[in-house]
Coordinates of C-alpha atoms in Angstrom, one line a residue:
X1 CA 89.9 149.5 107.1
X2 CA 86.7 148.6 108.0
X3 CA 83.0 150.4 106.8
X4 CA 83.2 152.0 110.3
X5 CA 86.5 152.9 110.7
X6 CA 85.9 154.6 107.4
X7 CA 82.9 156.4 108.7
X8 CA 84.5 157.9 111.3
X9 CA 87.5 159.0 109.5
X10 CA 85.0 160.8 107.0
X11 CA 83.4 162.3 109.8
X12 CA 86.5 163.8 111.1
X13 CA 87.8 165.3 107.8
X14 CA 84.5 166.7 106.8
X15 CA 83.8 168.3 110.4
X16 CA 81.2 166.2 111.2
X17 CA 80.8 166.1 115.1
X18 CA 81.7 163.1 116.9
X19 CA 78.5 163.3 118.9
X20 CA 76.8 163.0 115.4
X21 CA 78.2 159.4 114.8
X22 CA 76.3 156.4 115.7
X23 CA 77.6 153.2 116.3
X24 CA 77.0 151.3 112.9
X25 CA 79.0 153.9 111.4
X26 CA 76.9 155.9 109.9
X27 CA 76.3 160.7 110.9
X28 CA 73.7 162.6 110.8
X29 CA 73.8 166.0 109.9
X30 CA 70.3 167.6 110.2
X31 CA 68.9 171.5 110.3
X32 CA 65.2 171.8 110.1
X33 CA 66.0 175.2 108.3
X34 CA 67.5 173.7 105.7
X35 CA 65.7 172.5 102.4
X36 CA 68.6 170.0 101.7
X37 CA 69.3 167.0 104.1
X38 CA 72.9 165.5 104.2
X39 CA 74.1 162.0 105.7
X40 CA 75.7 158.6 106.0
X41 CA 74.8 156.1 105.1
X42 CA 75.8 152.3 104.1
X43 CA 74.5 150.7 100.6
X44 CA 74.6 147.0 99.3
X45 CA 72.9 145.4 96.8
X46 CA 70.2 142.2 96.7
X47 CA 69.1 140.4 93.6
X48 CA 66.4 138.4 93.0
X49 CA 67.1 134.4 90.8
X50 CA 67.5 136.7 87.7
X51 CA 70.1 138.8 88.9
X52 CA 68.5 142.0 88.9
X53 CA 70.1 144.4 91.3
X54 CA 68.3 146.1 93.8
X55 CA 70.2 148.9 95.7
X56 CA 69.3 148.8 99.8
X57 CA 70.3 151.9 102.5
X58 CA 70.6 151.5 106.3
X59 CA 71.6 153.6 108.6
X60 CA 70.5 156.0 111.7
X61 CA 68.8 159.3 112.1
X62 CA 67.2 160.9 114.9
X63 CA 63.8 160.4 115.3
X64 CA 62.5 163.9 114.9
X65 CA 64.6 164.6 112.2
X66 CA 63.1 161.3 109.9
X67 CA 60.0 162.7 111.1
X68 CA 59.6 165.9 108.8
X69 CA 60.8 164.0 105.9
X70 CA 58.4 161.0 105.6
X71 CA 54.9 160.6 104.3
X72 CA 52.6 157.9 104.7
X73 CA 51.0 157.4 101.6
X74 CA 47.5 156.3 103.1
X75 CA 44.1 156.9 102.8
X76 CA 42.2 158.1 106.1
X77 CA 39.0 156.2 107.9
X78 CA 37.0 158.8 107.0
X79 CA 37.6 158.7 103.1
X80 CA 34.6 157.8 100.8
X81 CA 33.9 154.5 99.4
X82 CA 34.0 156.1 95.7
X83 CA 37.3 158.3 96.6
X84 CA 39.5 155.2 97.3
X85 CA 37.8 153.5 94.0
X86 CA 38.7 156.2 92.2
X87 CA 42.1 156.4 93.5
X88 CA 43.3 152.4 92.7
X89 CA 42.0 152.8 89.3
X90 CA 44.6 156.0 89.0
X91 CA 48.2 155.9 87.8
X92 CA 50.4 156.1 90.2
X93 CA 48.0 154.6 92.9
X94 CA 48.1 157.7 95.4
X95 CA 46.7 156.3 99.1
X96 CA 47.5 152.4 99.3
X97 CA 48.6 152.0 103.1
X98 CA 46.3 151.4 106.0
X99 CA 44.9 154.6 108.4
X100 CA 47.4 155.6 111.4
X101 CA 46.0 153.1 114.1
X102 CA 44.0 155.0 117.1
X103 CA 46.6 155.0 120.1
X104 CA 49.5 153.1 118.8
X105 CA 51.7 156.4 118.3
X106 CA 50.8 157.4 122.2
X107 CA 51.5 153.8 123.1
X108 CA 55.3 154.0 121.6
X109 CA 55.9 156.8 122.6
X110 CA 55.2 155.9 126.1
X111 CA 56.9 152.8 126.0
X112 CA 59.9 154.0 124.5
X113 CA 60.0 157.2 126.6
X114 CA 60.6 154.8 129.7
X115 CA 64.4 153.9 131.0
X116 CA 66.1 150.7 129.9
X117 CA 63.8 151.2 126.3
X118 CA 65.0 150.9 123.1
X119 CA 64.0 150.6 119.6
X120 CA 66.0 148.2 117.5
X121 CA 63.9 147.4 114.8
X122 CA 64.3 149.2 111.3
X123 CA 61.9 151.3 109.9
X124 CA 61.1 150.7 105.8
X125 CA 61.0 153.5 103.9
X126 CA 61.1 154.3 100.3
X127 CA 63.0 157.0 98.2
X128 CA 60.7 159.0 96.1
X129 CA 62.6 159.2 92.5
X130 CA 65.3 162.1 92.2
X131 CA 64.5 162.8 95.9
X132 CA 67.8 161.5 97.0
X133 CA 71.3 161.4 95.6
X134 CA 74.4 159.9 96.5
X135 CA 78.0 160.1 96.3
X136 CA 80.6 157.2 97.3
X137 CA 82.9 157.8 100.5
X138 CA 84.6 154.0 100.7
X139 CA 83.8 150.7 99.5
X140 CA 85.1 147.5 101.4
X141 CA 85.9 144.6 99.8
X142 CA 82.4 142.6 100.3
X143 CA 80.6 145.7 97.8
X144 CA 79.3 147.4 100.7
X145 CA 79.7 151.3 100.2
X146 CA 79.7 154.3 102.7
X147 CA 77.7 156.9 100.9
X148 CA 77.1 160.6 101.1
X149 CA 73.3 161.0 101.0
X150 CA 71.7 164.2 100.1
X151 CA 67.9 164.1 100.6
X152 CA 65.8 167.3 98.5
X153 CA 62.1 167.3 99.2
X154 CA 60.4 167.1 95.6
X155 CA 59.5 170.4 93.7
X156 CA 55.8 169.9 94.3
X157 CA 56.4 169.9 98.3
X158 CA 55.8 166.4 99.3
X159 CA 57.8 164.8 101.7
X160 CA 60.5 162.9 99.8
X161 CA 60.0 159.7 102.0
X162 CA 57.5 156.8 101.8
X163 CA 57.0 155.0 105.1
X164 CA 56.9 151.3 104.2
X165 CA 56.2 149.9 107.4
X166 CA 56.9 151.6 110.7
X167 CA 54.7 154.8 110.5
X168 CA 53.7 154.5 114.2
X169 CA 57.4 154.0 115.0
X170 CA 58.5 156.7 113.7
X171 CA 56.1 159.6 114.9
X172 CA 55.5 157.4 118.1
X173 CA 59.6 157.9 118.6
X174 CA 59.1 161.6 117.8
X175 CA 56.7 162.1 120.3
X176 CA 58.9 160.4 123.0
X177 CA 60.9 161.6 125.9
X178 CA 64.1 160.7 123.6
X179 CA 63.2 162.2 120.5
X180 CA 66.5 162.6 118.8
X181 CA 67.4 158.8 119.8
X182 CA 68.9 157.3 116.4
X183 CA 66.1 154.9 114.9
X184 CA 67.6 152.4 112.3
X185 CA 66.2 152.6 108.7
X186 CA 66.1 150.5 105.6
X187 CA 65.7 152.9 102.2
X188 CA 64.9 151.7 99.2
X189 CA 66.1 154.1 96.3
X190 CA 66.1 153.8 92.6
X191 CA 70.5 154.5 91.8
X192 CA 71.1 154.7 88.6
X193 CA 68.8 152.6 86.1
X194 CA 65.2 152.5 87.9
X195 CA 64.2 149.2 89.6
X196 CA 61.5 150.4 92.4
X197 CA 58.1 151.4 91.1
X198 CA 54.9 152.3 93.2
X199 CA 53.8 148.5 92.8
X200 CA 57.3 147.1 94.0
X201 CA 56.6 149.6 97.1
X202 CA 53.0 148.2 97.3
X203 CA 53.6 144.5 97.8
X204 CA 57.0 144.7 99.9
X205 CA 54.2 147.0 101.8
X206 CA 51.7 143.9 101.9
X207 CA 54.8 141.2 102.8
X208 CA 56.2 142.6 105.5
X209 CA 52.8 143.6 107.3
X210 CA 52.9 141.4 109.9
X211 CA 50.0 139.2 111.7
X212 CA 49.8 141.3 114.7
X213 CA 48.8 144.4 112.4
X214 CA 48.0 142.5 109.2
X215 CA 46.0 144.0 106.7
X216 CA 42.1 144.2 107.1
X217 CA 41.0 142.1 104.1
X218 CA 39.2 144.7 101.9
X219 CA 41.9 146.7 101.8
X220 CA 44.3 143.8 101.2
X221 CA 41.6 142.5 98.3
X222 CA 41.9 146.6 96.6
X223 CA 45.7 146.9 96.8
X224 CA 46.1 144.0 95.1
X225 CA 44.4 144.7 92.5
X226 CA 45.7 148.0 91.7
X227 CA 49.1 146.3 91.6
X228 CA 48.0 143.4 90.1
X229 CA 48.8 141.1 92.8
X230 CA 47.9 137.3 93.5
X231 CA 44.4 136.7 92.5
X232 CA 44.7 139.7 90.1
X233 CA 48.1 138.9 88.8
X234 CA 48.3 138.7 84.9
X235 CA 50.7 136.2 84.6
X236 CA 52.1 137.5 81.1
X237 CA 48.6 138.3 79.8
X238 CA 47.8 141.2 77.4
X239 CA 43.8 141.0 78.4
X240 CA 42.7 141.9 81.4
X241 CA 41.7 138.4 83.8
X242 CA 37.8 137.7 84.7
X243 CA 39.1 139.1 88.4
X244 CA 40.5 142.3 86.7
X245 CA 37.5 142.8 84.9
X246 CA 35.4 142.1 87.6
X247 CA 37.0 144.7 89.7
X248 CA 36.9 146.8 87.1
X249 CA 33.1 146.9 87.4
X250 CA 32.9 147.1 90.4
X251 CA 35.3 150.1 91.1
X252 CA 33.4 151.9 88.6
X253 CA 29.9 150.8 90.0
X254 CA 31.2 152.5 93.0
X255 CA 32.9 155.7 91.1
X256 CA 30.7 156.1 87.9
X257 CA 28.5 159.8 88.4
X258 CA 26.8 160.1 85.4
X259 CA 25.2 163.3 84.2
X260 CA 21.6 164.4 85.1
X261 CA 18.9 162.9 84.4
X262 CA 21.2 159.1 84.9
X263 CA 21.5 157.7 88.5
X264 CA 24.5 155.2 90.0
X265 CA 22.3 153.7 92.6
X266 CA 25.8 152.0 93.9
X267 CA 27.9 155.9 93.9
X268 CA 29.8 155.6 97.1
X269 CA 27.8 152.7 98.5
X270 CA 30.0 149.7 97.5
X271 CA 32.6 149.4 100.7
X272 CA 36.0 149.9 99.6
X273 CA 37.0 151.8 103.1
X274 CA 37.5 149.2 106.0
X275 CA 36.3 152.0 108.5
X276 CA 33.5 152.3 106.7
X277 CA 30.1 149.9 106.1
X278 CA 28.5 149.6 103.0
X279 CA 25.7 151.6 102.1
X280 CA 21.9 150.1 100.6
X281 CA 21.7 151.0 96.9
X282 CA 18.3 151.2 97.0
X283 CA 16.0 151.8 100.2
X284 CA 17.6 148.7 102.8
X285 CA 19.3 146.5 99.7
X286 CA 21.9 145.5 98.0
X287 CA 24.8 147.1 100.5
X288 CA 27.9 145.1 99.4
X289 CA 31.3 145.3 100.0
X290 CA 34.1 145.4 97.1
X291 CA 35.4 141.7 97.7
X292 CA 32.1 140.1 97.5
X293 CA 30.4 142.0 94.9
X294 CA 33.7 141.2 92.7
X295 CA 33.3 137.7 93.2
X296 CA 29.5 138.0 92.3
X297 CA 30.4 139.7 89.1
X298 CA 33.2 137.4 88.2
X299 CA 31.2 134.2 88.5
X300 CA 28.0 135.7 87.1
X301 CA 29.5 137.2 83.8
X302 CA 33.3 137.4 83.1
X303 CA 33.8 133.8 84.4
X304 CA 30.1 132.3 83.1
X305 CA 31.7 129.5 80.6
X306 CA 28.3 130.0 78.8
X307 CA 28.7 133.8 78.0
X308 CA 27.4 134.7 74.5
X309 CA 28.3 138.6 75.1
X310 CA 31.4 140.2 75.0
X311 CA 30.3 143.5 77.4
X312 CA 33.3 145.6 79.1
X313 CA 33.0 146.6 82.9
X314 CA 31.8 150.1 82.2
X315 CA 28.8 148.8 80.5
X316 CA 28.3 145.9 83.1
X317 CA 28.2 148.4 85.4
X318 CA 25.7 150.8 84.5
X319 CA 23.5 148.0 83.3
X320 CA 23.2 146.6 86.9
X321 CA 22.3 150.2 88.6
X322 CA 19.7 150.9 85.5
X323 CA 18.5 147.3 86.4
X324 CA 18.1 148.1 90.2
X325 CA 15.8 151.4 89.1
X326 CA 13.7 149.5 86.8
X327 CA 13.1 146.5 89.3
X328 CA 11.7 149.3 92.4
X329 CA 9.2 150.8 89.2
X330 CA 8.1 147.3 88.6
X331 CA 7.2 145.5 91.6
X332 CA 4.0 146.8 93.0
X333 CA 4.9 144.6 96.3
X334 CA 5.9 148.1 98.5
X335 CA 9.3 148.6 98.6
X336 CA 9.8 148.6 102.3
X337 CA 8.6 145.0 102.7
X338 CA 10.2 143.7 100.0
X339 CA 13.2 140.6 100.1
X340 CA 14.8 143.4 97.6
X341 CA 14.7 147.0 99.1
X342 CA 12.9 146.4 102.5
X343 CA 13.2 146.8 105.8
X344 CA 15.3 145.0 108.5
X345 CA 12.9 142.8 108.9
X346 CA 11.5 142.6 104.9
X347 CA 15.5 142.4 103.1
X348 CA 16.3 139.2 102.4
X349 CA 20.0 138.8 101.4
X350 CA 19.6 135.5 99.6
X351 CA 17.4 136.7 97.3
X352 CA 19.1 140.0 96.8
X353 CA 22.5 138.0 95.8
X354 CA 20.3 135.5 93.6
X355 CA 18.6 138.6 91.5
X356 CA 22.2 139.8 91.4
X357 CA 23.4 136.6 89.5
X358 CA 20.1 136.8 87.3
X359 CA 21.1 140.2 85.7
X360 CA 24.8 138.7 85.4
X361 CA 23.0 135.6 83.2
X362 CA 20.9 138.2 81.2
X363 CA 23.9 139.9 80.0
X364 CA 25.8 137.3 79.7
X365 CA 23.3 135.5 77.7
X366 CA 21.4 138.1 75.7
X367 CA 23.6 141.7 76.7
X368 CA 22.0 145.1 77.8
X369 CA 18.5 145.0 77.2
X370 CA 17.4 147.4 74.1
X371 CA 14.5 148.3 75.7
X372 CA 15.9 148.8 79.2
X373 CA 15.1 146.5 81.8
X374 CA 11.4 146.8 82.7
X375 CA 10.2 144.7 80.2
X376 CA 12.5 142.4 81.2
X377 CA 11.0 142.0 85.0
X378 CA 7.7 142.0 83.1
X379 CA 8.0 139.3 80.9
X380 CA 9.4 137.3 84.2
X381 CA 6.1 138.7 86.0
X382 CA 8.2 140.5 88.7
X383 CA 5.2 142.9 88.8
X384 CA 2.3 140.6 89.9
X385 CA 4.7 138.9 92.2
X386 CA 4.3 138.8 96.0
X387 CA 8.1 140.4 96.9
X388 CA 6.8 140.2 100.5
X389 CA 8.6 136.4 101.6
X390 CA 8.2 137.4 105.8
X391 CA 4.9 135.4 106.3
X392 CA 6.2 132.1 105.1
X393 CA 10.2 131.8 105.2
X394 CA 11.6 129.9 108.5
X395 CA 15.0 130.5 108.2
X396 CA 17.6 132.3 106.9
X397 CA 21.0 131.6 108.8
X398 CA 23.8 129.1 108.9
X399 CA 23.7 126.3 106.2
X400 CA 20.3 126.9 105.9
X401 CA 21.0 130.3 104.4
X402 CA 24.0 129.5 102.3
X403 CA 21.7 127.0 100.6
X404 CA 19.1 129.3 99.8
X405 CA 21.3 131.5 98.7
X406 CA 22.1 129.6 96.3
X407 CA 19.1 127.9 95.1
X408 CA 18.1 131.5 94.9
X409 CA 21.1 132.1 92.4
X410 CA 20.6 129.4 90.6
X411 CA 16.7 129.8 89.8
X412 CA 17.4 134.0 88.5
X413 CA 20.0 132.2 86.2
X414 CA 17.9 129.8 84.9
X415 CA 14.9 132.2 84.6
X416 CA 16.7 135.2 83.1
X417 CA 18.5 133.3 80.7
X418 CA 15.4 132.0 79.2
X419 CA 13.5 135.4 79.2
X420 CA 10.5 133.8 80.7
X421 CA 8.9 131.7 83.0
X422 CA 9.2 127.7 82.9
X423 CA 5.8 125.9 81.7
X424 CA 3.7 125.4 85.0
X425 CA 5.6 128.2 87.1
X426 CA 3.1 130.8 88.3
X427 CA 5.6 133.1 89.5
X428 CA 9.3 132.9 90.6
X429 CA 8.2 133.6 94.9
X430 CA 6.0 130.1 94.3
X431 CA 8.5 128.5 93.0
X432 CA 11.1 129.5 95.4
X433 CA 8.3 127.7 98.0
X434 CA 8.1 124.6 96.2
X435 CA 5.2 124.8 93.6
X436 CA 6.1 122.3 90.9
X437 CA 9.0 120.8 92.9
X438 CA 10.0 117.7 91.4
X439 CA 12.4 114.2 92.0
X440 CA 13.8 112.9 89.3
X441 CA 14.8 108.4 89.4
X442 CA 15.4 106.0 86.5
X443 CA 15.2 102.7 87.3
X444 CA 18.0 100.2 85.5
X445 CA 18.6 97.2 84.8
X446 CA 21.9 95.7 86.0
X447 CA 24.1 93.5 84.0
X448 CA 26.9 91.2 83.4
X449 CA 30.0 92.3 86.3
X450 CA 26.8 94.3 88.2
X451 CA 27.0 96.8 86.0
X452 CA 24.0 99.1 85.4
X453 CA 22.7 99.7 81.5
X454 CA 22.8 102.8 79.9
X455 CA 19.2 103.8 80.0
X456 CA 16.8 102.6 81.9
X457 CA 13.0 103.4 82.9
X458 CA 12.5 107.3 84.2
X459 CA 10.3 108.2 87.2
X460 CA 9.6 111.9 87.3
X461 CA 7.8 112.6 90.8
X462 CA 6.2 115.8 92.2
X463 CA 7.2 116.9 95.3
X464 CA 4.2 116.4 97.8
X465 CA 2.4 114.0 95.9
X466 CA 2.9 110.2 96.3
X467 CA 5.2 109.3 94.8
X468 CA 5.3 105.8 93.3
X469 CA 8.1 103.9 91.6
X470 CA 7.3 100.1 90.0
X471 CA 9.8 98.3 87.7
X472 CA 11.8 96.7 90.4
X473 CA 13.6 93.1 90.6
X474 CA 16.5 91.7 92.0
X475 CA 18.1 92.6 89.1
X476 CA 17.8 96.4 89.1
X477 CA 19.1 99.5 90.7
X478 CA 17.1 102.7 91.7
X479 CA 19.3 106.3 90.5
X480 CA 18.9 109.4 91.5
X481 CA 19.3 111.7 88.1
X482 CA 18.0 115.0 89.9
X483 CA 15.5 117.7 90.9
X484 CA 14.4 120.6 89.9
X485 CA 16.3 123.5 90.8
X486 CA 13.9 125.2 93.7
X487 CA 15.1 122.4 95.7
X488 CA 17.8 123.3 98.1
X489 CA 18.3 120.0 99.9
X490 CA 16.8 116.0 99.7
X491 CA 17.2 113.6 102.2
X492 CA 15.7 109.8 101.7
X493 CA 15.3 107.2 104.0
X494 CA 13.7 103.8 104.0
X495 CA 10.9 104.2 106.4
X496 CA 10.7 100.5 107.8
X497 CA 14.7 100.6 108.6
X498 CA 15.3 104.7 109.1
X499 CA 18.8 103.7 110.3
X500 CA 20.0 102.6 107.2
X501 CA 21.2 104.5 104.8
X502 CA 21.1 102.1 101.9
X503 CA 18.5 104.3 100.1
X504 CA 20.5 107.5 101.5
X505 CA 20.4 110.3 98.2
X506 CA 24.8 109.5 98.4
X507 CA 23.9 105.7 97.4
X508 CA 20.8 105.9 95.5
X509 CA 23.1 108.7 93.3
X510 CA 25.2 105.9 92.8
X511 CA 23.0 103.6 91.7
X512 CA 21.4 101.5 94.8
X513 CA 20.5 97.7 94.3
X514 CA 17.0 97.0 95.0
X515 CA 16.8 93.4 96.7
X516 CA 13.2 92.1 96.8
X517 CA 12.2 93.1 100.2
X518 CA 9.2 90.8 102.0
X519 CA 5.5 91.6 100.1
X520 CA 7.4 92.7 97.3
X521 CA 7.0 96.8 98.2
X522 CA 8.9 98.9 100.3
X523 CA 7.9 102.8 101.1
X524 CA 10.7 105.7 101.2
X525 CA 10.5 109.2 103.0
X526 CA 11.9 112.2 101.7
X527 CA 12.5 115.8 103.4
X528 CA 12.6 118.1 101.0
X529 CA 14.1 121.7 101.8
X530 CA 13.5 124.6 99.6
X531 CA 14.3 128.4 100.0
X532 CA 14.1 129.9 103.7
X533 CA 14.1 126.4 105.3
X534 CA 10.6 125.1 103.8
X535 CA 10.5 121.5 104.2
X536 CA 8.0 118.9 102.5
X537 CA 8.2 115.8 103.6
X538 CA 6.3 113.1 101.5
X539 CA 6.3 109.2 100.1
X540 CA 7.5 107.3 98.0
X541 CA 6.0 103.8 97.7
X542 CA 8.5 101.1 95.6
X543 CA 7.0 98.1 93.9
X544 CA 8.8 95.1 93.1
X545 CA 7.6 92.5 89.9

């Protein structure tokens, strides 16, 4: 006998109506009045390459009747930033699937109300846990069983299904012209010994999204971390993962409301909601969504290879919203046209994600400041600083911007982690414009095999001056050891043959031979680029003996 033969023979002796039996086999019986729901159904189990068992329902119900019985456990476009942060950080994780998508249950529904329509594909759904029990009709010889399903909405008066995937299909089908038309299903339901949690439900969720609808990245980044997925995943560990921790910090930068008189410039700011944009923490800066402000974190303290602090992500946290307050009661620059909290024309996002990577080094090198963090932006003369960068930067977009952001980053880490300002650095806005720019060369001798020696003569050469480099012979080779770290980007060329590149900064890092060129001295150009696109261009004359 086969599963469907069996079906209907089950349906006959238990007074099911023929009209109620669909084609695969399985019935429907279905009264809106009633609290319990009865049906067939088929189940077979699918293991994974350990063996573990995972039990898998199909079948066939009426549209409007799935209807009433499923929930989509999402979280809404209008939901707050610090609501959804809240909610991944929860156990179970409450709202993890996207927001019903504007017109796509009106465009089924019109669709599939039209003749010669159908709807063939499955809908996922999800048991919740004692929701739905079972009771075995037949079982054919490949395993597969004709079941008995009884679904019983849970106690607290949820709707006993999770919709997987296909939420639009199903109220979309609801909505139709054919609203009792059978629409296959797929249920996944713990039988016996539990093998389904929230976070099996969450990444089948993410797997079977597909590209048409995929998931909008933040939201994608957030569910995997409250399930611990790819970059979150903890691969065995007992500690939480710089990413986890990261996160961690970030969720509750977003979350944390402490009591009066404390402030969380970032409450509800950070985006975590798709739908929604970030928010400035403080006047028009530092607006940041989840993804990015994680990866700040994680490189700037839980990842730093040179951490001397052991902080957790609470106190990480508050440290960088007590740093933002201090910083707007330091700098006398007003607020409105500063790179930190100005204007749309003032903000500068480079230097807002460079400060941001300063107070990661601070803790990570000396941990929350004793003495809060004013003293801190004093001793680094944040208050006698010009914050106002409008007059003088030329550009802020494209390559141009990703290197200043970070040359910006990595000046506040080199600043901060000292504590105070280099030795011939006025202020760190000069410095970001060049003051004190410098070239570092060494010229060395070569040996047996062309090899260069160890250590050989150093040329240390401010930017802007000229520059002059002696030393030469046939015999050496100019290197490239360096700069100093305002510089975002050196080009050099030699100025009698501009379309070679045999003195290009590639070769001369490398270690360029230095053939005696005719009258014994040669002169090099070099274009150097600092924050917002300054450029200095100066020379540097090369003497042969």
């Amino acid at each position: 006998m086969s599963v469907v033969e069996a079906s209907s023979t089950y349906c006959s002796e238990s007074g099911l109506q023929s009209a109620e039996l669909v084609s695969s086999g399985r019935a429907l019986d279905y009264s809106r009045e009633r609290e319990v729901v009865d049906f067939l159904t088929q189940m077979q189990t699918v293991h994974d390459t350990t063996g573990a068992q995972f039990p898998v329902l199909v079948g066939l119900m009426a549209a409007n009747a799935l209807e009433p019985l499923c929930e989509v456990p999402a979280f809404q476009d209008s939901t707050d930033h610090s609501a959804i942060a809240s909610n991944i950080l929860s156990s179970p994780v409450k709202e993890w699937q996207r927001p019903k998508i504007a017109g796509k249950v009106d465009e089924i529904a019109e669709r599939y109300g039209q003749p010669g329509e159908l709807m063939p594909n499955p809908v996922l759904l999800a048991a919740k846990d004692g929701s739905l029990t079972t009771r075995v009709v037949y079982t054919h010889s490949d395993g597969t069983q004709v079941l008995e399903a009884s679904i019983t909405p849970p106690a607290d008066g949820s709707r006993p299904l999770l919709i997987l995937d296909g939420q639009h299909r199903v109220v979309g089908m609801s909505q139709s012209a054919v609203p009792n038309n059978p629409l296959p299903f797929v249920i996944l339901a713990n039988q016996g010994t539990p093998v389904y949690s929230e976070s099996t439900y969450a990444q089948i969720f993410a797997e079977v999204t597909t590209k048409s609808t995929q998931l909008e990245q933040l939201h994608d980044e957030w569910l995997k971390f409250a399930f611990r997925l790819d970059t979150y995943d903890m691969r065995g560990r007992t500690t939480d993962t710089p990413a986890v921790q990261a996160m961690k910090t970030v969720v509750h930068l977003c979350s944390w409301s402490p009591q009066v008189p404390k402030v969380n410039v970032f409450r509800n700011k950070i985006q975590f909601n798709p739908k929604k944009q970030a928010a400035a923490a403080i006047g028009g800066g530092f607006a940041f969504d989840a993804t990015n402000l994680r990866k700040i974190v994680e490189k700037g303290y839980f990842a730093n290879s040179t951490r001397a602090t052991n902080l957790v992500p609470t106190d990480v946290a508050e440290s960088l919203s007590e740093a933002l307050i201090a910083l707007s009661q330091v700098i006398t620059t007003p607020l409105s046209r500063s790179v930190f909290f100005g204007d749309p024309g003032y903000k500068q996002l480079p230097a807002q994600y460079g400060l941001m990577h300063g107070l990661l080094e601070y803790l990570a090198v000396h941990g929350v400041p004793s003495a809060g963090w004013q003293p801190v932006f004093r001793d680094l003369k944040f208050d006698t600083s010009n914050w106002d960068f409008k007059s003088w930067v030329n550009q802020l977009d494209g390559n141009v911007g990703n290197r200043s952001r970070d040359v910006a980053a990595l000046i506040f880490r080199e600043f901060f982690a000292a504590g105070s300002l280099p030795r011939g650095v006025r202020d760190i806005p000069s410095y970001l414009r060049g003051d004190d720019a410098r070239l570092l060369f060494e010229v060395r001798e070569v040996g047996p095999g062309g090899r260069m020696r160890r250590s050989g003569t150093p040329h240390e050469l401010v930017v802007g001056r000229l520059g002059y480099i002696a030393d030469l012979s046939d015999t050496t080779k100019l290197l490239y050891k360096g700069c100093t770290s305002s510089i975002a980007r050196v080009e050099l060329r030699d100025r009698s043959a501009p379309f070679s590149n045999h003195y290009s900064v590639a070769n001369v890092k490398r270690g360029a031979a230095t053939p005696r060129p005719q009258g014994d001295s040669a002169e090099l150009g070099a274009e150097v680029e600092f924050y917002g696109g300054v450029t200095q261009e100066f020379r540097i004359d090369l003497s042969w003996t």
